[in-house]
Short mmCIF file of C-alpha atoms and ligand atoms in Angstrom, two decimals:
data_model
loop_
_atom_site.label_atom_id
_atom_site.label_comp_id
_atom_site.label_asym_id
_atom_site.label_seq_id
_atom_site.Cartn_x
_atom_site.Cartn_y
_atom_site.Cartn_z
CA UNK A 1 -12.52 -29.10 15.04
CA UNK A 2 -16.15 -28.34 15.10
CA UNK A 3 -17.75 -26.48 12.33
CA UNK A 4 -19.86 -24.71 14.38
CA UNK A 5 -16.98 -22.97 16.24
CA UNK A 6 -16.46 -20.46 13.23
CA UNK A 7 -20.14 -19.36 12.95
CA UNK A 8 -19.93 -15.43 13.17
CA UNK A 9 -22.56 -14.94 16.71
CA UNK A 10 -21.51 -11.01 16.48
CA UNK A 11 -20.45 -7.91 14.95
CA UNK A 12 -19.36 -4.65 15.94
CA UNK A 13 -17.97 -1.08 15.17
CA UNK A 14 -16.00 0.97 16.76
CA UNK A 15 -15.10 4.81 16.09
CA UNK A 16 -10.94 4.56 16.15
CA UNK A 17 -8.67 7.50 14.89
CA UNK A 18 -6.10 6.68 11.62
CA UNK A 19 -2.15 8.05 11.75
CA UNK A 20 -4.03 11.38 10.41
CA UNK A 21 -6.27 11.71 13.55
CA UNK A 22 -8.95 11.22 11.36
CA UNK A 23 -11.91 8.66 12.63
CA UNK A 24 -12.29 5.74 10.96
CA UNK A 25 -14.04 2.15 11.53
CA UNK A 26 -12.71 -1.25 13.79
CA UNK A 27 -14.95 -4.09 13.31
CA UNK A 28 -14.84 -6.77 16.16
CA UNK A 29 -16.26 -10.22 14.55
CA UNK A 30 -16.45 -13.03 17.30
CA UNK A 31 -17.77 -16.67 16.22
CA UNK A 32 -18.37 -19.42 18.94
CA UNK A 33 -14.76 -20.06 19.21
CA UNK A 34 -12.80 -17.24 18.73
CA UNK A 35 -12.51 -13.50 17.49
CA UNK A 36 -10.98 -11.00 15.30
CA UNK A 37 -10.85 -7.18 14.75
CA UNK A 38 -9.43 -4.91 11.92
CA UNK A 39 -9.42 -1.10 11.05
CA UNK A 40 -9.97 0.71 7.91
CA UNK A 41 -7.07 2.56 6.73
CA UNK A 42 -7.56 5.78 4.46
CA UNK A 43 -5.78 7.42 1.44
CA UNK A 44 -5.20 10.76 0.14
CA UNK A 45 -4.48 10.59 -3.58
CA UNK A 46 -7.29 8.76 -4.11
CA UNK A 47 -7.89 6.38 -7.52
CA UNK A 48 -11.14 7.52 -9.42
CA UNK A 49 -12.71 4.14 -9.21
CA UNK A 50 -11.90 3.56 -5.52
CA UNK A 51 -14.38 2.06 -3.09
CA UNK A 52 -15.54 5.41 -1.68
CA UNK A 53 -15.71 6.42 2.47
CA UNK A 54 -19.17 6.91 3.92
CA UNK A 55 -18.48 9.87 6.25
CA UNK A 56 -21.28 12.15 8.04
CA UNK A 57 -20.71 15.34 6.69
CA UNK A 58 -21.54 18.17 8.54
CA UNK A 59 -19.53 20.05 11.20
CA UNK A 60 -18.13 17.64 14.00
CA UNK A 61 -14.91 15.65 13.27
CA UNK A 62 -14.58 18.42 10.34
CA UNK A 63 -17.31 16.30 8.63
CA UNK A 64 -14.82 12.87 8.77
CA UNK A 65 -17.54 11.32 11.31
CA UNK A 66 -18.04 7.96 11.01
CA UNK A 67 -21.50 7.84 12.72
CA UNK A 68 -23.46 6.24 9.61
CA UNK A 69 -20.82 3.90 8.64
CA UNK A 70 -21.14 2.42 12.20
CA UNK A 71 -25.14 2.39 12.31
CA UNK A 72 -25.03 0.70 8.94
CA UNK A 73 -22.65 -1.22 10.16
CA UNK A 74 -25.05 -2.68 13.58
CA UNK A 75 -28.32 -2.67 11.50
CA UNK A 76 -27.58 -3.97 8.04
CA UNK A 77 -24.48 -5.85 8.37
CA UNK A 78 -24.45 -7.38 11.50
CA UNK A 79 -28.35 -8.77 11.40
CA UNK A 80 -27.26 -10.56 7.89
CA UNK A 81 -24.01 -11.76 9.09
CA UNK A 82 -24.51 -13.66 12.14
CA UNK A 83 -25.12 -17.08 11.26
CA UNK A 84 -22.70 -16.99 8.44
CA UNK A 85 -19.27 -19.85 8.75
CA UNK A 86 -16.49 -16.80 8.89
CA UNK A 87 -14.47 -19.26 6.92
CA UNK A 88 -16.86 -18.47 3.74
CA UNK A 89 -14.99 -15.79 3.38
CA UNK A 90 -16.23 -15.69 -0.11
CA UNK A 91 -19.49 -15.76 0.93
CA UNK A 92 -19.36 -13.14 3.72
CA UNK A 93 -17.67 -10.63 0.83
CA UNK A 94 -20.99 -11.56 -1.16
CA UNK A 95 -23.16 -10.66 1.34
CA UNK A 96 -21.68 -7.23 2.19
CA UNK A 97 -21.72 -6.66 -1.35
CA UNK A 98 -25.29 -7.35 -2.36
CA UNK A 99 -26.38 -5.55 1.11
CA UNK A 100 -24.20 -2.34 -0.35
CA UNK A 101 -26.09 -2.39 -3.29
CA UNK A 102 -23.76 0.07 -5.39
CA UNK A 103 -20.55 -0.04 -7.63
CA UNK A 104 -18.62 1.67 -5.33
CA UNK A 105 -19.50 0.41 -1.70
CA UNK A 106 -20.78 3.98 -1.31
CA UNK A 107 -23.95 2.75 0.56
CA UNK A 108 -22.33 1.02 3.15
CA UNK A 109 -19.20 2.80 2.85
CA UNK A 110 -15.77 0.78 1.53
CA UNK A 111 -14.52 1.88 5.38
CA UNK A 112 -17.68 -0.95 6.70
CA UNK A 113 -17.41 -3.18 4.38
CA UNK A 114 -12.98 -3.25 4.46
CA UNK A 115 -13.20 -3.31 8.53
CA UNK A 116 -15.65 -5.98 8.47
CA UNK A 117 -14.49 -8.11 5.39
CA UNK A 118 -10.96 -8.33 6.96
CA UNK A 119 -12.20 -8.66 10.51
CA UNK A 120 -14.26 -11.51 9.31
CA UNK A 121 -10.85 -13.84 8.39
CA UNK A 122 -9.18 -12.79 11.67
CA UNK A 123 -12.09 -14.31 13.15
CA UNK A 124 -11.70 -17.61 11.41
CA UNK A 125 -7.63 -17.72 11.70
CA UNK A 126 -8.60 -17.09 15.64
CA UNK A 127 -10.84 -19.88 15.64
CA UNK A 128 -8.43 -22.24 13.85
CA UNK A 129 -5.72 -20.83 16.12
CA UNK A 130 -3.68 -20.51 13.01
CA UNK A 131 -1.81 -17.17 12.78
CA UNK A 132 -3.60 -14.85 9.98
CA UNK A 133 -0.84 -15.35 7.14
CA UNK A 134 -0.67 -19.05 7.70
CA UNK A 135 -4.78 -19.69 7.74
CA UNK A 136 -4.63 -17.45 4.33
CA UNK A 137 -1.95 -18.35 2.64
CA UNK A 138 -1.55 -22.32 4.23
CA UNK A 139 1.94 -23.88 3.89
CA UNK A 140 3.52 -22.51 1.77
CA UNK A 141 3.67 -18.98 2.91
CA UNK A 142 6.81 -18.15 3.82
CA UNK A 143 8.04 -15.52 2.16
CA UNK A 144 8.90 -12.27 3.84
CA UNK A 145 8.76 -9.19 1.20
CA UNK A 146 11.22 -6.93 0.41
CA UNK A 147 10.27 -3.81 1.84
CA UNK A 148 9.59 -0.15 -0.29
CA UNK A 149 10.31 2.34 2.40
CA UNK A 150 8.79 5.47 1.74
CA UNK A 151 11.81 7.48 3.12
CA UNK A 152 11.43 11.10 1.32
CA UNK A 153 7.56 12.27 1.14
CA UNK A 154 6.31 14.70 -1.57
CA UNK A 155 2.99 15.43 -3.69
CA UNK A 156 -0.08 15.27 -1.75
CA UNK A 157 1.81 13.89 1.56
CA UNK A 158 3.93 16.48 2.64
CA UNK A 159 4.28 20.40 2.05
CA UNK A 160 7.17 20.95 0.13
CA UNK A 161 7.47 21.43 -3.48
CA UNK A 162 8.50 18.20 -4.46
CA UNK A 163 6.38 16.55 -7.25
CA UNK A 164 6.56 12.85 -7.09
CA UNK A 165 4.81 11.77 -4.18
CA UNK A 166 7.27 8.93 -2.69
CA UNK A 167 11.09 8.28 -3.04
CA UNK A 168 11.72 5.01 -1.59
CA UNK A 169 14.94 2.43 -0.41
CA UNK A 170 14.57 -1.06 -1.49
CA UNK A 171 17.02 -2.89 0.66
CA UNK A 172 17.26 -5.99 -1.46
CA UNK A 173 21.15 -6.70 -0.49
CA UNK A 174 19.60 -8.01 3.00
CA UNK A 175 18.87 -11.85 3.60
CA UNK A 176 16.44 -11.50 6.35
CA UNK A 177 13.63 -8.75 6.71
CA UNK A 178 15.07 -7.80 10.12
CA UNK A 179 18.34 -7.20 8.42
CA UNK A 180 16.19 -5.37 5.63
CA UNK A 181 14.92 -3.27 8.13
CA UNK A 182 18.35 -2.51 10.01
CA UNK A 183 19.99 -1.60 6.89
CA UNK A 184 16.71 1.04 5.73
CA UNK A 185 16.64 2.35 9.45
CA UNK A 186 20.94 2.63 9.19
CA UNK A 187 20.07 4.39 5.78
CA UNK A 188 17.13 6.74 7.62
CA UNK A 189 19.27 8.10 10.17
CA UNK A 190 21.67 9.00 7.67
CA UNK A 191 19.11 10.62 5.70
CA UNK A 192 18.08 12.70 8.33
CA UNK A 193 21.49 13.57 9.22
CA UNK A 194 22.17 15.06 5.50
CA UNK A 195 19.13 16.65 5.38
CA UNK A 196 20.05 18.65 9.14
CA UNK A 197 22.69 19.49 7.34
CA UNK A 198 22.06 20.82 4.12
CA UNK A 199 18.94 22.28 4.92
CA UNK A 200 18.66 22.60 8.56
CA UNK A 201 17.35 20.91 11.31
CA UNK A 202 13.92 22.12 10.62
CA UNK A 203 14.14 20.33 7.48
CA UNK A 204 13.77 16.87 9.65
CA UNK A 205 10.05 16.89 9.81
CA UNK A 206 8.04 14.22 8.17
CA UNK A 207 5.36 13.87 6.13
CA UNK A 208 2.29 11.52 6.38
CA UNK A 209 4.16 7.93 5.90
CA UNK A 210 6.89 8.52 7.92
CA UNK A 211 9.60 10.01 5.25
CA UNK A 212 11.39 13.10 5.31
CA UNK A 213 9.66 16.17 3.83
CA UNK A 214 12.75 18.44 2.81
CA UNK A 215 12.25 22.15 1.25
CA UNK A 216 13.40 20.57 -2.13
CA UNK A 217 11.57 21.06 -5.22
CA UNK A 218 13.60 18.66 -7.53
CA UNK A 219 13.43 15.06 -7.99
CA UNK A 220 17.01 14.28 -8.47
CA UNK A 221 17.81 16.16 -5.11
CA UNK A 222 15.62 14.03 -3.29
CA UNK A 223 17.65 11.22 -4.89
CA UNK A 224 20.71 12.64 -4.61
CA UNK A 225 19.45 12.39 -0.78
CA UNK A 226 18.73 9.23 -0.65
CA UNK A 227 22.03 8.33 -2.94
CA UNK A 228 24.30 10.39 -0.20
CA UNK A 229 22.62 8.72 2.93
CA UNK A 230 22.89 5.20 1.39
CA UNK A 231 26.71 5.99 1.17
CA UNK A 232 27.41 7.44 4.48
CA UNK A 233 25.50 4.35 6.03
CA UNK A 234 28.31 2.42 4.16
CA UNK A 235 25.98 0.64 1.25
CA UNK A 236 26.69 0.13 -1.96
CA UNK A 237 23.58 1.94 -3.97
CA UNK A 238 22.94 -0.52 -6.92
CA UNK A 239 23.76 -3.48 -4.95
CA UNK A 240 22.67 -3.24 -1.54
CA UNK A 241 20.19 -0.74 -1.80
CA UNK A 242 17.65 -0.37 -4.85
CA UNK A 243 15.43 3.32 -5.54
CA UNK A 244 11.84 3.29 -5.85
CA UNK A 245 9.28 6.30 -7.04
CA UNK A 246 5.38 6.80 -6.85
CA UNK A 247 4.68 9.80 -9.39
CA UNK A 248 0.74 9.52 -8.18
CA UNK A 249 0.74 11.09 -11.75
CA UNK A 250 -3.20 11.37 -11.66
CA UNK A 251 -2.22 14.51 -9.15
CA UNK A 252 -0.08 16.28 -12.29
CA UNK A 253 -2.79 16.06 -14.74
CA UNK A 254 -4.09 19.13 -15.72
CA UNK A 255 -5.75 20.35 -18.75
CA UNK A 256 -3.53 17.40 -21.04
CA UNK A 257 -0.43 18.10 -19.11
CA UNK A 258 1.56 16.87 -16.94
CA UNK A 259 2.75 19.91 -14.57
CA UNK A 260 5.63 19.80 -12.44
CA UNK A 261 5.53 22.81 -11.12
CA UNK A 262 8.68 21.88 -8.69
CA UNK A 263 10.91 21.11 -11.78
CA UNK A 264 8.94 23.90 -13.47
CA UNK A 265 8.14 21.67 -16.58
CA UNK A 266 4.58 21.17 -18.23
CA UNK A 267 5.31 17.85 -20.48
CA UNK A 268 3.36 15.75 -22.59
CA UNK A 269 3.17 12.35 -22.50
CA UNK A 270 6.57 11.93 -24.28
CA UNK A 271 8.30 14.75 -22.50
CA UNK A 272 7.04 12.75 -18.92
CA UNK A 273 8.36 9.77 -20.62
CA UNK A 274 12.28 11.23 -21.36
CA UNK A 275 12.17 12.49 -17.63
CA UNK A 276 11.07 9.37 -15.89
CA UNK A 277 13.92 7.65 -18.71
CA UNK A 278 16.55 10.33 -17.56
CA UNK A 279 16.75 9.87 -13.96
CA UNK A 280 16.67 5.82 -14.56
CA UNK A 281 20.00 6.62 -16.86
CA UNK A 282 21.25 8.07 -13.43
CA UNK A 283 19.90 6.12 -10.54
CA UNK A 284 19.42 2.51 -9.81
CA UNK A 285 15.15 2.99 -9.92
CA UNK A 286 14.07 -0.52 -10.14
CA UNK A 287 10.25 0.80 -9.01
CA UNK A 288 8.17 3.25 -10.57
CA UNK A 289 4.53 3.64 -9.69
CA UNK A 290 1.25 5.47 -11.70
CA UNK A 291 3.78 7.02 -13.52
CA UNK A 292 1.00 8.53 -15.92
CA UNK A 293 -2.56 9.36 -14.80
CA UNK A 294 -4.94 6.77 -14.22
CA UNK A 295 -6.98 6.82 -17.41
CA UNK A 296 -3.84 7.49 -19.26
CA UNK A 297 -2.85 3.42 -19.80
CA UNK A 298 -1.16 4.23 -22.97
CA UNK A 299 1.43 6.19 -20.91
CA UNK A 300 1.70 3.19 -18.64
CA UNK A 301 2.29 1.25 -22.27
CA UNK A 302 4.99 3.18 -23.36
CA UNK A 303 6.83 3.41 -19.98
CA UNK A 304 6.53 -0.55 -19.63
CA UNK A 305 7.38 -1.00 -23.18
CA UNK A 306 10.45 1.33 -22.71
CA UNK A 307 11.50 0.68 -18.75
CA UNK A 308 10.10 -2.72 -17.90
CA UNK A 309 12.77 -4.57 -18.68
CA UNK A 310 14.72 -3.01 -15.80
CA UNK A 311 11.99 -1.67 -13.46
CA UNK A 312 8.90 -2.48 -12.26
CA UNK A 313 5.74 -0.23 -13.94
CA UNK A 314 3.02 -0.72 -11.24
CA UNK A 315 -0.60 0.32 -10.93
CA UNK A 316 -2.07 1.48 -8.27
CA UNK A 317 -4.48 4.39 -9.01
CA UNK A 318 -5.08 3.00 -12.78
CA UNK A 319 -6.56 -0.52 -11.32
CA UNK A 320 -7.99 0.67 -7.60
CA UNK A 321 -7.38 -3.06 -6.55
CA UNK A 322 -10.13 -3.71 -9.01
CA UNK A 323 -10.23 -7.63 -10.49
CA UNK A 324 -12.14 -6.18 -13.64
CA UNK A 325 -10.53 -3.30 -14.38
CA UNK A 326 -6.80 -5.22 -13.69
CA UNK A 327 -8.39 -8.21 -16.17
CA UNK A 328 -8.64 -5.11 -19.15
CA UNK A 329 -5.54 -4.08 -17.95
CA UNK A 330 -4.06 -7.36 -18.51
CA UNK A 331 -5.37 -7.93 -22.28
CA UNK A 332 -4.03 -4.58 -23.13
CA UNK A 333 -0.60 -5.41 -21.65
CA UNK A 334 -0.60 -2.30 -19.58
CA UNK A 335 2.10 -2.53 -17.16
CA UNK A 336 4.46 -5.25 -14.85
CA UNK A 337 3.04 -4.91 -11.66
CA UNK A 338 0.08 -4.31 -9.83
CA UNK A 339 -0.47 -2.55 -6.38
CA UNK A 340 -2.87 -3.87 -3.77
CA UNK A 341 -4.82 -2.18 -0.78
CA UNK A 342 -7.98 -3.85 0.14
CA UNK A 343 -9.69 -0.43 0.86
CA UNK A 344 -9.34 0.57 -2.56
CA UNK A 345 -11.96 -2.56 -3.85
CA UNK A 346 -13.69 -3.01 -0.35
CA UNK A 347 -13.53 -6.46 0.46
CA UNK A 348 -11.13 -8.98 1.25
CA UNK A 349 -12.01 -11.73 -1.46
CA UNK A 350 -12.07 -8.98 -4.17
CA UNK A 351 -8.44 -7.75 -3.27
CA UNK A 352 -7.78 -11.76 -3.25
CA UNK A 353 -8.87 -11.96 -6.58
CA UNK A 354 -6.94 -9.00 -8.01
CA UNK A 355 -3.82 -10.65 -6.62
CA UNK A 356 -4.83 -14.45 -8.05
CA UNK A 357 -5.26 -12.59 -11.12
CA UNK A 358 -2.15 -10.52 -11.34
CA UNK A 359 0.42 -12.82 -9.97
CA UNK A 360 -0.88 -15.91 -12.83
CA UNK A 361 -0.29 -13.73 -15.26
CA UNK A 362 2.79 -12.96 -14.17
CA UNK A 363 2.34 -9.60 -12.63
CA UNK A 364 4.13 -8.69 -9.59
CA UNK A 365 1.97 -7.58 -7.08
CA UNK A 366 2.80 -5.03 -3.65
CA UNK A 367 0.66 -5.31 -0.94
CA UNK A 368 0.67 -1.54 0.01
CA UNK A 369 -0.86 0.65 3.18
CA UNK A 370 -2.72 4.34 3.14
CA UNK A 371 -1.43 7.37 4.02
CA UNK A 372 -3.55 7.82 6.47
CA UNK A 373 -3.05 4.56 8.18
CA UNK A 374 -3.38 2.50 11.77
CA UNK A 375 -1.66 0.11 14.49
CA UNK A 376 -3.18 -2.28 12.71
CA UNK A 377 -0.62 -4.97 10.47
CA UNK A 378 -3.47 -7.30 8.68
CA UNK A 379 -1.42 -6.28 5.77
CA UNK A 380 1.95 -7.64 6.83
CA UNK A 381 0.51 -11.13 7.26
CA UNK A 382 -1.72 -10.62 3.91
CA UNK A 383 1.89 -10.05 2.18
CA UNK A 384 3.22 -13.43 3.57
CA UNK A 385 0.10 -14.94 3.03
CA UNK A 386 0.07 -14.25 -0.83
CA UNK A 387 3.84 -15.05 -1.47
CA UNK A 388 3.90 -11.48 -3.46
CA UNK A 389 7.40 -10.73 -2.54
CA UNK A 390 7.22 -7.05 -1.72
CA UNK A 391 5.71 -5.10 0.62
CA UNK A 392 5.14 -0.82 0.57
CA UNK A 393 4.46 0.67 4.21
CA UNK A 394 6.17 3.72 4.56
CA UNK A 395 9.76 5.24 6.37
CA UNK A 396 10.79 2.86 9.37
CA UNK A 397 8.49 5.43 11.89
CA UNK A 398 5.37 6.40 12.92
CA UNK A 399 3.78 3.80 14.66
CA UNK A 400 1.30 3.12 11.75
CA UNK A 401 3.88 2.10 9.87
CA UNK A 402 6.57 0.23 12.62
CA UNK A 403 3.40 -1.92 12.97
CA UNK A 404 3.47 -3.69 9.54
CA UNK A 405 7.25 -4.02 10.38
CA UNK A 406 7.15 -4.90 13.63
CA UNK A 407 4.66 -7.93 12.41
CA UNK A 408 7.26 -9.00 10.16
CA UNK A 409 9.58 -9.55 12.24
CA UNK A 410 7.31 -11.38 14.45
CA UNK A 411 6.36 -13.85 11.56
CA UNK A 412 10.01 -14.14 10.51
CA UNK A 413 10.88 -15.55 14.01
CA UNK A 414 7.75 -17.97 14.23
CA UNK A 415 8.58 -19.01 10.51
CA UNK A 416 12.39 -19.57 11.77
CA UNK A 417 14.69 -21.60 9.19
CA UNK A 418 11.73 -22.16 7.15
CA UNK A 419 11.26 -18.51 6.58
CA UNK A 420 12.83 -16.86 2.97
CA UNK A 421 13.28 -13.34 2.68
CA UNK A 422 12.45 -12.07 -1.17
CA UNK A 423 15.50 -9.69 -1.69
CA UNK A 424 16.09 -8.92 -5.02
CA UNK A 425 14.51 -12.02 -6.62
CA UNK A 426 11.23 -9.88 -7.23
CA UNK A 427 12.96 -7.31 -9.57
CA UNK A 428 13.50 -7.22 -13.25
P1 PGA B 1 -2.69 7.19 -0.62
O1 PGA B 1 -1.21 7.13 -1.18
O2 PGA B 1 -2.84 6.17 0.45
O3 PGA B 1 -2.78 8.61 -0.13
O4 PGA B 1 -3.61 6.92 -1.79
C1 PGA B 1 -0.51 5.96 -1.33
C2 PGA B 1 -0.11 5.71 -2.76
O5 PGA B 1 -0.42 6.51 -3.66
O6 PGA B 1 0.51 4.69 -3.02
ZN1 ZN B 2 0.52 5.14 -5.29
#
């Protein structure tokens, strides 16, 4: 094919509105031969050393406005990236970079420079006409993750009292991700039938991925929820099903403590440690995310030293996606696993980098979405394309989320017998 079919002759943004209604960026990228788009998704516990939002301020969209990002977007990026071979995508990444300026994208705002970065490799798969997790991953990318459904929402996604932001299903038993994703959405409706039940039907609504938001304030009755409901859908919990929890501990952290105000408990280090320890003695938790705050990476120590051997320890506010912070990470032998979300570094050949990193040293690494999220499934196809094995998009609803599914699917039929679904191979 011609090489001049993948120079980048445009770029554009878009306003669009994420699964919060907030506004956030689409980036169209067309070279001579063919064309790509991508949005920006958003989160709300934040990491400290996240690629930060550029937003206007002021009083329309509640100050969310993503006017700047978009002029920034059609006078500095644009001008600097037509011309460039979208295949570079190396070299595109570089650019935005060096046109930000900053350590934190702040100039351009990680919402460009994530829309445009990703946008940018759509373009090129386009103009191969190779589907996006084959032109990034080549080959051998054919691995459908195991899915962390997000099916009971707490912490700073929902409004109950629960502490621990997500309680997820791991439906490893499956040997296909459709089958995966029958058995989770079997295990949902179960879920919400249990929670009707024990707390009313007004107890149904959801929270920002997708999972159930019930008036509970305890951990173990969420997962004595999600225990019950894997039952009554006629699994086996331990075998077909596997638990998973994201503390987003960085939101307990106050004054040297760790308060849980829904257990009513204000613990130390240690004390965090013995709970986390206690509900593993009682539930098949194979998953267990920031379980300390983010700066706090001899908590993450201690609960790898102590739990890895039968869980995963993963970081996702402690390393932001961030190749240098995850290389520190990895000399001080701070946890098993790593979470990824391109927003969180800014560009696509960082988050690449962060993965390269992670997996060859023999860290497993989730390809994860935002709360606030979009229709958009560049993530499902990044997941195949890096072999990682597991996937985290939220409940088995909300459109946001049945995107990144739905995509899976999709790949899992094109990939037909060739296609290998991770199950519970990723797991200690
Ligand atoms: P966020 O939450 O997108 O609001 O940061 C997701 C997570 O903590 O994993
Ligand atoms: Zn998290």
């Amino acid at each position: 094919m011609e090489d001049s079919l993948y120079e980048i002759v445009r770029v554009r943004g878009l306003p669009a509105l994420d699964s919060r209604g907030r506004p956030t960026v689409r980036a169209v990228v067309e070279t001579r031969g063919g064309r790509g788009y991508a949005l920006a998704p958003s989160g709300a516990s934040t990491g400290e050393k996240e690629a930060v939002e550029l937003r206007d301020g002021g009083r329309a969209w509640k100050g969310r406005g993503v006017g700047l990002a978009l002029a920034r977007l059609e006078t500095v990026v644009a001008p600097a990236l037509v011309g460039l071979d979208s295949r570079d995508q190396a070299g595109v990444d570089t650019t935005l970079a060096a046109l930000d300026g900053t350590p934190n994208k702040s100039f351009l705002g990680g919402n460009t420079t994530t829309a445009v970065s990703m946008a940018v490799a759509r373009a090129a798969a386009s103009t191969s006409g190779l589907p996006l997790y084959r032109y990034l991953g080549g080959p051998a990318a054919r691995l459908l993750p195991t899915p962390l459904l997000n099916v009971i929402n707490g912490g700073a996604h929902a409004g109950n009292p629960l502490d621990l932001q997500e309680f997820m299903i791991i439906p490893v038993g499956a040997s296909s991700i459709l089958e995966a994703l029958r058995m989770a959405v079997e295990v949902y409706e179960d879920l919400k039938s249990i929670i009707a039940e024990r707390y009313g039907k007004q107890a149904t609504a959801v929270g920002d991925e997708g999972g159930f938001a019930p008036p509970v304030s305890r951990a173990r009755e969420a997962l004595d929820l999600l225990a019950a409901a894997v039952e009554r859908a006629g699994y086996t919990l331990g075998r077909d099903f596997l638990l998973g929890l994201d503390a987003a501990a960085s939101q307990l952290y106050r004054g040297g403590k760790y308060v849980l105000e829904g257990e009513g408990l204000a613990l130390d280090r240690d004390g965090l440690l013995e709970y986390y320890e206690s509900l593993a003695a009682e539930y098949p938790i194979a998953y267990l995310e920031d379980p300390f705050d983010e700066d706090d990476w001899e908590g993450f120590r201690e609960a790898t030293k102590s739990l890895g051997g039968r869980m995963l320890i993963v970081g996702d506010d402690a390393y932001c996606t961030n190749p240098r912070i995850l290389e520190r990470a990895l000399r001080e032998g701070v946890s098993n696993a790593a979470l990824l979300k391109v927003n969180q570094v800014g560009t696509l050949s960082e988050a690449l980098e962060y993965a390269r990193l992670a997996l060859h040293s023999g860290l497993r690494v989730i390809v994860s979405h935002r709360s606030g999220d979009t229709e958009d499934p560049f993530i499902a196809d990044l997941a195949v394309a890096l072999q990682s094995g597991l996937i985290k998009t939220g409940a088995p609803a909300r459109g946001e989320r049945t995107a990144k599914y739905n995509r899976l699917i999709e790949i899992e039929a094109e990939l037909g017998g060739a296609a290998r679904y991770a199950g519970r191979a990723p797991f200690p």
